[in-house]
DNA sequence: TTTAACTATGATCTTTAAATCATAAAGAGT
DNA sequence: ACTCTTTATGATTTAAAGATCATAGTTAAA
């Protein structure tokens, strides 16, 4: 189940989905990733623009990883910025 | 050219590669993403654990996106944390 | 529907990323 | 070698994330 992400909110959604699949509460995920329930909540809701360090802590706890790739077709954004 | 990333340093590498492919200097990338050359340098070198907001600014300027996915085989990390 | 678990939100404090300026160190080209 | 461009680093200031505590909503389950 791969999830595209172009904004912090996208990442938040992906994390929430993955957490639910694993049937973890925010508190459980928090303790597994060395964070706080409040922080997980904010990340999932895109309230705060998390630090990468924090993000990777959460991803690791969910056994997820990230892939950096060229933007796929649809929703072209800053095509003009290339060349 | 897809790049796996599990740490801020991984992302830094991916960004540097993409920037070079596009033959941009750090200063050019910085101005396109509304940041500073110094910041790009630190991100590429994994010196600072960038905020997601900043990261996405850079990715957008390079027309890159991120995909969240289950950790691929090899380098198993916290397999035990699942279930 | 009452209770218990889960999630969201608000305040304060600490820590740290990013802006900004200055400059050093590297690299490329002539 | 010297010059120009690019990249790295260091200091200071500002803004914002995360920790922490308290608590208000919300949801699920008995």
PDB file of C-alpha atoms (C1' of nucleotides) in Angstrom:
ATOM      1  CA  UNK A   1       0.000   0.000   0.000  1.00  0.00           C
ATOM      2  CA  UNK A   2       2.032   2.919  -1.306  1.00  0.00           C
ATOM      3  CA  UNK A   3       1.020   6.476  -0.568  1.00  0.00           C
ATOM      4  CA  UNK A   4       2.098   9.543  -2.491  1.00  0.00           C
ATOM      5  CA  UNK A   5       2.980  12.575  -0.429  1.00  0.00           C
ATOM      6  CA  UNK A   6       3.606  16.116  -1.491  1.00  0.00           C
ATOM      7  CA  UNK A   7       2.635  17.889   1.702  1.00  0.00           C
ATOM      8  CA  UNK A   8       2.981  17.289   5.430  1.00  0.00           C
ATOM      9  CA  UNK A   9      -0.742  16.580   5.486  1.00  0.00           C
ATOM     10  CA  UNK A  10      -0.301  13.753   2.975  1.00  0.00           C
ATOM     11  CA  UNK A  11       2.293  12.187   5.222  1.00  0.00           C
ATOM     12  CA  UNK A  12       0.010  12.556   8.175  1.00  0.00           C
ATOM     13  CA  UNK A  13      -2.704  10.631   6.385  1.00  0.00           C
ATOM     14  CA  UNK A  14      -0.326   7.882   5.355  1.00  0.00           C
ATOM     15  CA  UNK A  15       0.860   7.522   8.925  1.00  0.00           C
ATOM     16  CA  UNK A  16      -2.644   7.381  10.321  1.00  0.00           C
ATOM     17  CA  UNK A  17      -3.616   4.683   7.822  1.00  0.00           C
ATOM     18  CA  UNK A  18      -0.567   2.608   8.591  1.00  0.00           C
ATOM     19  CA  UNK A  19      -1.110   2.961  12.323  1.00  0.00           C
ATOM     20  CA  UNK A  20      -4.723   1.833  12.016  1.00  0.00           C
ATOM     21  CA  UNK A  21      -3.759  -1.143   9.887  1.00  0.00           C
ATOM     22  CA  UNK A  22      -1.494  -2.182  12.710  1.00  0.00           C
ATOM     23  CA  UNK A  23      -4.209  -1.488  15.247  1.00  0.00           C
ATOM     24  CA  UNK A  24      -2.081   0.785  17.342  1.00  0.00           C
ATOM     25  CA  UNK A  25      -3.328   3.716  19.371  1.00  0.00           C
ATOM     26  CA  UNK A  26      -1.542   7.034  19.088  1.00  0.00           C
ATOM     27  CA  UNK A  27      -0.212   6.444  22.574  1.00  0.00           C
ATOM     28  CA  UNK A  28       1.228   3.071  21.599  1.00  0.00           C
ATOM     29  CA  UNK A  29       2.792   4.442  18.459  1.00  0.00           C
ATOM     30  CA  UNK A  30       4.146   7.342  20.464  1.00  0.00           C
ATOM     31  CA  UNK A  31       5.864   5.117  22.965  1.00  0.00           C
ATOM     32  CA  UNK A  32       7.270   2.895  20.228  1.00  0.00           C
ATOM     33  CA  UNK A  33       8.723   5.885  18.455  1.00  0.00           C
ATOM     34  CA  UNK A  34       9.894   7.717  21.547  1.00  0.00           C
ATOM     35  CA  UNK A  35       7.418  10.544  21.089  1.00  0.00           C
ATOM     36  CA  UNK A  36       4.207  11.776  22.676  1.00  0.00           C
ATOM     37  CA  UNK A  37       0.626  11.069  21.873  1.00  0.00           C
ATOM     38  CA  UNK A  38       0.069  14.780  21.397  1.00  0.00           C
ATOM     39  CA  UNK A  39       2.870  14.889  18.866  1.00  0.00           C
ATOM     40  CA  UNK A  40       1.484  11.941  16.911  1.00  0.00           C
ATOM     41  CA  UNK A  41      -1.891  13.609  16.844  1.00  0.00           C
ATOM     42  CA  UNK A  42      -0.435  16.797  15.447  1.00  0.00           C
ATOM     43  CA  UNK A  43       1.576  14.945  12.838  1.00  0.00           C
ATOM     44  CA  UNK A  44      -1.420  12.927  11.653  1.00  0.00           C
ATOM     45  CA  UNK A  45      -3.503  16.066  11.387  1.00  0.00           C
ATOM     46  CA  UNK A  46      -0.765  18.047   9.724  1.00  0.00           C
ATOM     47  CA  UNK A  47      -0.990  20.605  12.507  1.00  0.00           C
ATOM     48  CA  UNK A  48       2.740  20.910  12.819  1.00  0.00           C
ATOM     49  CA  UNK A  49       5.302  20.555  10.088  1.00  0.00           C
ATOM     50  CA  UNK A  50       7.275  17.830  11.747  1.00  0.00           C
ATOM     51  CA  UNK A  51      11.016  17.583  11.724  1.00  0.00           C
ATOM     52  CA  UNK A  52      12.401  14.838   9.509  1.00  0.00           C
ATOM     53  CA  UNK A  53      14.098  13.251  12.473  1.00  0.00           C
ATOM     54  CA  UNK A  54      10.731  12.871  14.176  1.00  0.00           C
ATOM     55  CA  UNK A  55       9.092  11.692  10.996  1.00  0.00           C
ATOM     56  CA  UNK A  56      11.638   8.940  10.533  1.00  0.00           C
ATOM     57  CA  UNK A  57      11.185   7.847  14.125  1.00  0.00           C
ATOM     58  CA  UNK A  58       7.504   7.323  13.427  1.00  0.00           C
ATOM     59  CA  UNK A  59       8.080   5.663  10.076  1.00  0.00           C
ATOM     60  CA  UNK A  60      10.554   3.248  11.625  1.00  0.00           C
ATOM     61  CA  UNK A  61       8.072   2.347  14.355  1.00  0.00           C
ATOM     62  CA  UNK A  62       5.555   1.528  11.636  1.00  0.00           C
ATOM     63  CA  UNK A  63       8.151  -0.268   9.554  1.00  0.00           C
ATOM     64  CA  UNK A  64       7.671   2.161   6.737  1.00  0.00           C
ATOM     65  CA  UNK A  65      10.180   3.858   4.528  1.00  0.00           C
ATOM     66  CA  UNK A  66      10.159   6.665   2.036  1.00  0.00           C
ATOM     67  CA  UNK A  67      10.998   6.768  -1.608  1.00  0.00           C
ATOM     68  CA  UNK A  68      12.030   9.943  -3.407  1.00  0.00           C
ATOM     69  CA  UNK A  69      10.943   9.956  -7.017  1.00  0.00           C
ATOM     70  CA  UNK A  70      10.063  12.286  -9.895  1.00  0.00           C
ATOM     71  CA  UNK A  71       6.569  13.670  -9.669  1.00  0.00           C
ATOM     72  CA  UNK A  72       4.117  11.437 -11.432  1.00  0.00           C
ATOM     73  CA  UNK A  73       1.744  12.655 -14.146  1.00  0.00           C
ATOM     74  CA  UNK A  74      -1.293  14.583 -13.071  1.00  0.00           C
ATOM     75  CA  UNK A  75      -1.190  17.524 -10.695  1.00  0.00           C
ATOM     76  CA  UNK A  76       1.705  19.151 -12.491  1.00  0.00           C
ATOM     77  CA  UNK A  77       3.116  21.776 -10.208  1.00  0.00           C
ATOM     78  CA  UNK A  78       6.262  23.575 -11.101  1.00  0.00           C
ATOM     79  CA  UNK A  79       7.037  22.035 -14.467  1.00  0.00           C
ATOM     80  CA  UNK A  80       8.026  25.508 -15.590  1.00  0.00           C
ATOM     81  CA  UNK A  81      10.743  25.556 -12.960  1.00  0.00           C
ATOM     82  CA  UNK A  82      12.612  22.821 -14.812  1.00  0.00           C
ATOM     83  CA  UNK A  83      15.176  24.034 -17.368  1.00  0.00           C
TER      84      UNK A  83
ATOM     85  CA  UNK B   1      15.478   7.257 -10.630  1.00  0.00           C
ATOM     86  CA  UNK B   2      13.900   6.308  -7.328  1.00  0.00           C
ATOM     87  CA  UNK B   3      15.781   6.646  -4.066  1.00  0.00           C
ATOM     88  CA  UNK B   4      14.987   4.896  -0.820  1.00  0.00           C
ATOM     89  CA  UNK B   5      15.268   6.966   2.328  1.00  0.00           C
ATOM     90  CA  UNK B   6      15.188   5.938   5.943  1.00  0.00           C
ATOM     91  CA  UNK B   7      17.212   8.774   7.420  1.00  0.00           C
ATOM     92  CA  UNK B   8      17.591  12.508   6.866  1.00  0.00           C
ATOM     93  CA  UNK B   9      20.987  11.775   5.360  1.00  0.00           C
ATOM     94  CA  UNK B  10      19.398   9.543   2.735  1.00  0.00           C
ATOM     95  CA  UNK B  11      17.095  12.357   1.738  1.00  0.00           C
ATOM     96  CA  UNK B  12      20.019  14.736   1.575  1.00  0.00           C
ATOM     97  CA  UNK B  13      21.769  12.478  -0.876  1.00  0.00           C
ATOM     98  CA  UNK B  14      18.696  12.096  -3.027  1.00  0.00           C
ATOM     99  CA  UNK B  15      18.273  15.846  -3.152  1.00  0.00           C
ATOM    100  CA  UNK B  16      21.878  16.450  -4.074  1.00  0.00           C
ATOM    101  CA  UNK B  17      21.671  13.910  -6.877  1.00  0.00           C
ATOM    102  CA  UNK B  18      18.493  15.402  -8.253  1.00  0.00           C
ATOM    103  CA  UNK B  19      19.914  18.895  -8.063  1.00  0.00           C
ATOM    104  CA  UNK B  20      23.033  17.856  -9.947  1.00  0.00           C
ATOM    105  CA  UNK B  21      21.003  16.099 -12.612  1.00  0.00           C
ATOM    106  CA  UNK B  22      19.237  19.386 -13.168  1.00  0.00           C
ATOM    107  CA  UNK B  23      22.548  21.227 -13.120  1.00  0.00           C
ATOM    108  CA  UNK B  24      21.476  23.665 -10.466  1.00  0.00           C
ATOM    109  CA  UNK B  25      23.750  25.255  -7.913  1.00  0.00           C
ATOM    110  CA  UNK B  26      22.704  25.245  -4.285  1.00  0.00           C
ATOM    111  CA  UNK B  27      22.071  28.963  -4.609  1.00  0.00           C
ATOM    112  CA  UNK B  28      19.752  28.453  -7.581  1.00  0.00           C
ATOM    113  CA  UNK B  29      17.863  25.687  -5.850  1.00  0.00           C
ATOM    114  CA  UNK B  30      17.639  27.829  -2.756  1.00  0.00           C
ATOM    115  CA  UNK B  31      16.070  30.724  -4.583  1.00  0.00           C
ATOM    116  CA  UNK B  32      13.642  28.445  -6.403  1.00  0.00           C
ATOM    117  CA  UNK B  33      12.528  26.938  -3.141  1.00  0.00           C
ATOM    118  CA  UNK B  34      12.502  30.139  -1.144  1.00  0.00           C
ATOM    119  CA  UNK B  35      15.360  29.039   1.067  1.00  0.00           C
ATOM    120  CA  UNK B  36      19.024  29.838   1.550  1.00  0.00           C
ATOM    121  CA  UNK B  37      22.104  28.291   0.071  1.00  0.00           C
ATOM    122  CA  UNK B  38      23.328  27.595   3.575  1.00  0.00           C
ATOM    123  CA  UNK B  39      20.142  25.708   4.327  1.00  0.00           C
ATOM    124  CA  UNK B  40      20.400  23.602   1.173  1.00  0.00           C
ATOM    125  CA  UNK B  41      23.969  22.745   2.062  1.00  0.00           C
ATOM    126  CA  UNK B  42      22.950  21.586   5.514  1.00  0.00           C
ATOM    127  CA  UNK B  43      20.060  19.549   4.182  1.00  0.00           C
ATOM    128  CA  UNK B  44      22.225  17.824   1.576  1.00  0.00           C
ATOM    129  CA  UNK B  45      24.817  16.998   4.190  1.00  0.00           C
ATOM    130  CA  UNK B  46      22.290  15.876   6.734  1.00  0.00           C
ATOM    131  CA  UNK B  47      23.660  18.434   9.159  1.00  0.00           C
ATOM    132  CA  UNK B  48      20.235  19.520  10.312  1.00  0.00           C
ATOM    133  CA  UNK B  49      17.133  17.414  10.550  1.00  0.00           C
ATOM    134  CA  UNK B  50      15.045  19.600   8.307  1.00  0.00           C
ATOM    135  CA  UNK B  51      11.431  20.387   8.867  1.00  0.00           C
ATOM    136  CA  UNK B  52       9.025  18.664   6.511  1.00  0.00           C
ATOM    137  CA  UNK B  53       7.719  21.968   5.296  1.00  0.00           C
ATOM    138  CA  UNK B  54      11.208  22.919   4.163  1.00  0.00           C
ATOM    139  CA  UNK B  55      11.807  19.511   2.693  1.00  0.00           C
ATOM    140  CA  UNK B  56       8.688  19.719   0.578  1.00  0.00           C
ATOM    141  CA  UNK B  57       9.678  23.175  -0.644  1.00  0.00           C
ATOM    142  CA  UNK B  58      12.905  21.706  -1.938  1.00  0.00           C
ATOM    143  CA  UNK B  59      11.253  18.616  -3.398  1.00  0.00           C
ATOM    144  CA  UNK B  60       8.721  20.769  -5.228  1.00  0.00           C
ATOM    145  CA  UNK B  61      11.475  22.913  -6.682  1.00  0.00           C
ATOM    146  CA  UNK B  62      13.095  19.755  -8.008  1.00  0.00           C
ATOM    147  CA  UNK B  63       9.774  18.353  -9.150  1.00  0.00           C
ATOM    148  CA  UNK B  64      10.141  15.400  -6.864  1.00  0.00           C
ATOM    149  CA  UNK B  65       7.633  13.727  -4.629  1.00  0.00           C
ATOM    150  CA  UNK B  66       7.722  11.198  -1.865  1.00  0.00           C
ATOM    151  CA  UNK B  67       6.129   7.829  -1.521  1.00  0.00           C
ATOM    152  CA  UNK B  68       5.454   6.162   1.808  1.00  0.00           C
ATOM    153  CA  UNK B  69       5.695   2.423   1.622  1.00  0.00           C
ATOM    154  CA  UNK B  70       6.403  -0.672   3.705  1.00  0.00           C
ATOM    155  CA  UNK B  71      10.071  -1.302   4.264  1.00  0.00           C
ATOM    156  CA  UNK B  72      11.485  -3.411   1.501  1.00  0.00           C
ATOM    157  CA  UNK B  73      13.390  -6.650   2.060  1.00  0.00           C
ATOM    158  CA  UNK B  74      16.950  -6.398   3.239  1.00  0.00           C
ATOM    159  CA  UNK B  75      17.991  -4.282   6.194  1.00  0.00           C
ATOM    160  CA  UNK B  76      15.151  -5.544   8.369  1.00  0.00           C
ATOM    161  CA  UNK B  77      14.854  -3.197  11.268  1.00  0.00           C
ATOM    162  CA  UNK B  78      11.950  -3.489  13.608  1.00  0.00           C
ATOM    163  CA  UNK B  79      10.141  -6.423  12.059  1.00  0.00           C
ATOM    164  CA  UNK B  80       9.396  -7.533  15.593  1.00  0.00           C
ATOM    165  CA  UNK B  81       7.453  -4.339  16.144  1.00  0.00           C
ATOM    166  CA  UNK B  82       4.783  -5.560  13.741  1.00  0.00           C
ATOM    167  CA  UNK B  83       1.912  -7.443  15.336  1.00  0.00           C
TER     168      UNK B  83
ATOM    169  C1'  DT C   1     -26.276   5.653  28.639  1.00  0.00           C
ATOM    170  C1'  DT C   2     -22.471   5.479  31.532  1.00  0.00           C
ATOM    171  C1'  DT C   3     -17.810   4.390  31.503  1.00  0.00           C
ATOM    172  C1'  DA C   4     -13.393   3.802  29.695  1.00  0.00           C
ATOM    173  C1'  DA C   5     -10.257   4.415  25.985  1.00  0.00           C
ATOM    174  C1'  DC C   6      -8.689   7.291  22.514  1.00  0.00           C
ATOM    175  C1'  DT C   7      -7.780  11.672  20.264  1.00  0.00           C
ATOM    176  C1'  DA C   8      -7.509  16.763  20.055  1.00  0.00           C
ATOM    177  C1'  DT C   9      -6.236  21.088  21.906  1.00  0.00           C
ATOM    178  C1'  DG C  10      -4.231  24.699  24.789  1.00  0.00           C
ATOM    179  C1'  DA C  11      -0.419  26.638  27.712  1.00  0.00           C
ATOM    180  C1'  DT C  12       4.335  26.933  28.970  1.00  0.00           C
ATOM    181  C1'  DC C  13       9.181  25.806  28.491  1.00  0.00           C
ATOM    182  C1'  DT C  14      13.152  24.053  26.022  1.00  0.00           C
ATOM    183  C1'  DT C  15      15.409  22.992  22.007  1.00  0.00           C
ATOM    184  C1'  DT C  16      16.575  23.565  17.457  1.00  0.00           C
ATOM    185  C1'  DA C  17      15.864  24.711  12.440  1.00  0.00           C
ATOM    186  C1'  DA C  18      16.046  28.568   9.287  1.00  0.00           C
ATOM    187  C1'  DA C  19      17.220  33.317   8.283  1.00  0.00           C
ATOM    188  C1'  DT C  20      20.873  36.306   7.872  1.00  0.00           C
ATOM    189  C1'  DC C  21      25.583  37.975   7.524  1.00  0.00           C
ATOM    190  C1'  DA C  22      30.295  36.922   7.111  1.00  0.00           C
ATOM    191  C1'  DT C  23      33.753  34.235   5.583  1.00  0.00           C
ATOM    192  C1'  DA C  24      36.503  30.115   4.826  1.00  0.00           C
ATOM    193  C1'  DA C  25      37.342  26.285   2.005  1.00  0.00           C
ATOM    194  C1'  DA C  26      36.910  23.790  -2.453  1.00  0.00           C
ATOM    195  C1'  DG C  27      36.614  23.350  -7.294  1.00  0.00           C
ATOM    196  C1'  DA C  28      36.678  24.685 -12.039  1.00  0.00           C
ATOM    197  C1'  DG C  29      38.371  27.323 -15.746  1.00  0.00           C
ATOM    198  C1'  DT C  30      41.774  30.328 -17.909  1.00  0.00           C
TER     199       DT C  30
ATOM    200  C1'  DA D   1      49.188  30.742 -10.025  1.00  0.00           C
ATOM    201  C1'  DC D   2      45.078  33.519  -9.939  1.00  0.00           C
ATOM    202  C1'  DT D   3      40.034  34.326 -10.410  1.00  0.00           C
ATOM    203  C1'  DC D   4      35.308  33.144 -10.220  1.00  0.00           C
ATOM    204  C1'  DT D   5      31.895  30.141  -8.697  1.00  0.00           C
ATOM    205  C1'  DT D   6      30.265  26.981  -5.577  1.00  0.00           C
ATOM    206  C1'  DT D   7      29.881  24.877  -1.155  1.00  0.00           C
ATOM    207  C1'  DA D   8      30.682  24.597   3.909  1.00  0.00           C
ATOM    208  C1'  DT D   9      30.806  26.559   8.431  1.00  0.00           C
ATOM    209  C1'  DG D  10      30.301  29.648  12.351  1.00  0.00           C
ATOM    210  C1'  DA D  11      27.731  33.200  15.067  1.00  0.00           C
ATOM    211  C1'  DT D  12      23.533  35.434  16.231  1.00  0.00           C
ATOM    212  C1'  DT D  13      18.594  36.072  16.156  1.00  0.00           C
ATOM    213  C1'  DT D  14      13.907  34.534  15.432  1.00  0.00           C
ATOM    214  C1'  DA D  15      10.356  31.309  14.903  1.00  0.00           C
ATOM    215  C1'  DA D  16       8.487  27.105  15.505  1.00  0.00           C
ATOM    216  C1'  DA D  17       8.540  21.969  16.923  1.00  0.00           C
ATOM    217  C1'  DG D  18       8.453  18.773  20.693  1.00  0.00           C
ATOM    218  C1'  DA D  19       8.089  17.783  25.658  1.00  0.00           C
ATOM    219  C1'  DT D  20       5.152  17.990  29.314  1.00  0.00           C
ATOM    220  C1'  DC D  21       0.930  18.635  31.975  1.00  0.00           C
ATOM    221  C1'  DA D  22      -3.888  19.332  32.016  1.00  0.00           C
ATOM    222  C1'  DT D  23      -8.061  18.688  30.107  1.00  0.00           C
ATOM    223  C1'  DA D  24     -11.813  18.802  26.696  1.00  0.00           C
ATOM    224  C1'  DG D  25     -13.970  16.161  23.023  1.00  0.00           C
ATOM    225  C1'  DT D  26     -14.960  12.007  20.735  1.00  0.00           C
ATOM    226  C1'  DT D  27     -15.635   7.233  19.998  1.00  0.00           C
ATOM    227  C1'  DA D  28     -16.355   2.518  21.234  1.00  0.00           C
ATOM    228  C1'  DA D  29     -17.852  -0.934  24.231  1.00  0.00           C
ATOM    229  C1'  DA D  30     -20.060  -2.813  28.324  1.00  0.00           C
TER     230       DA D  30
END
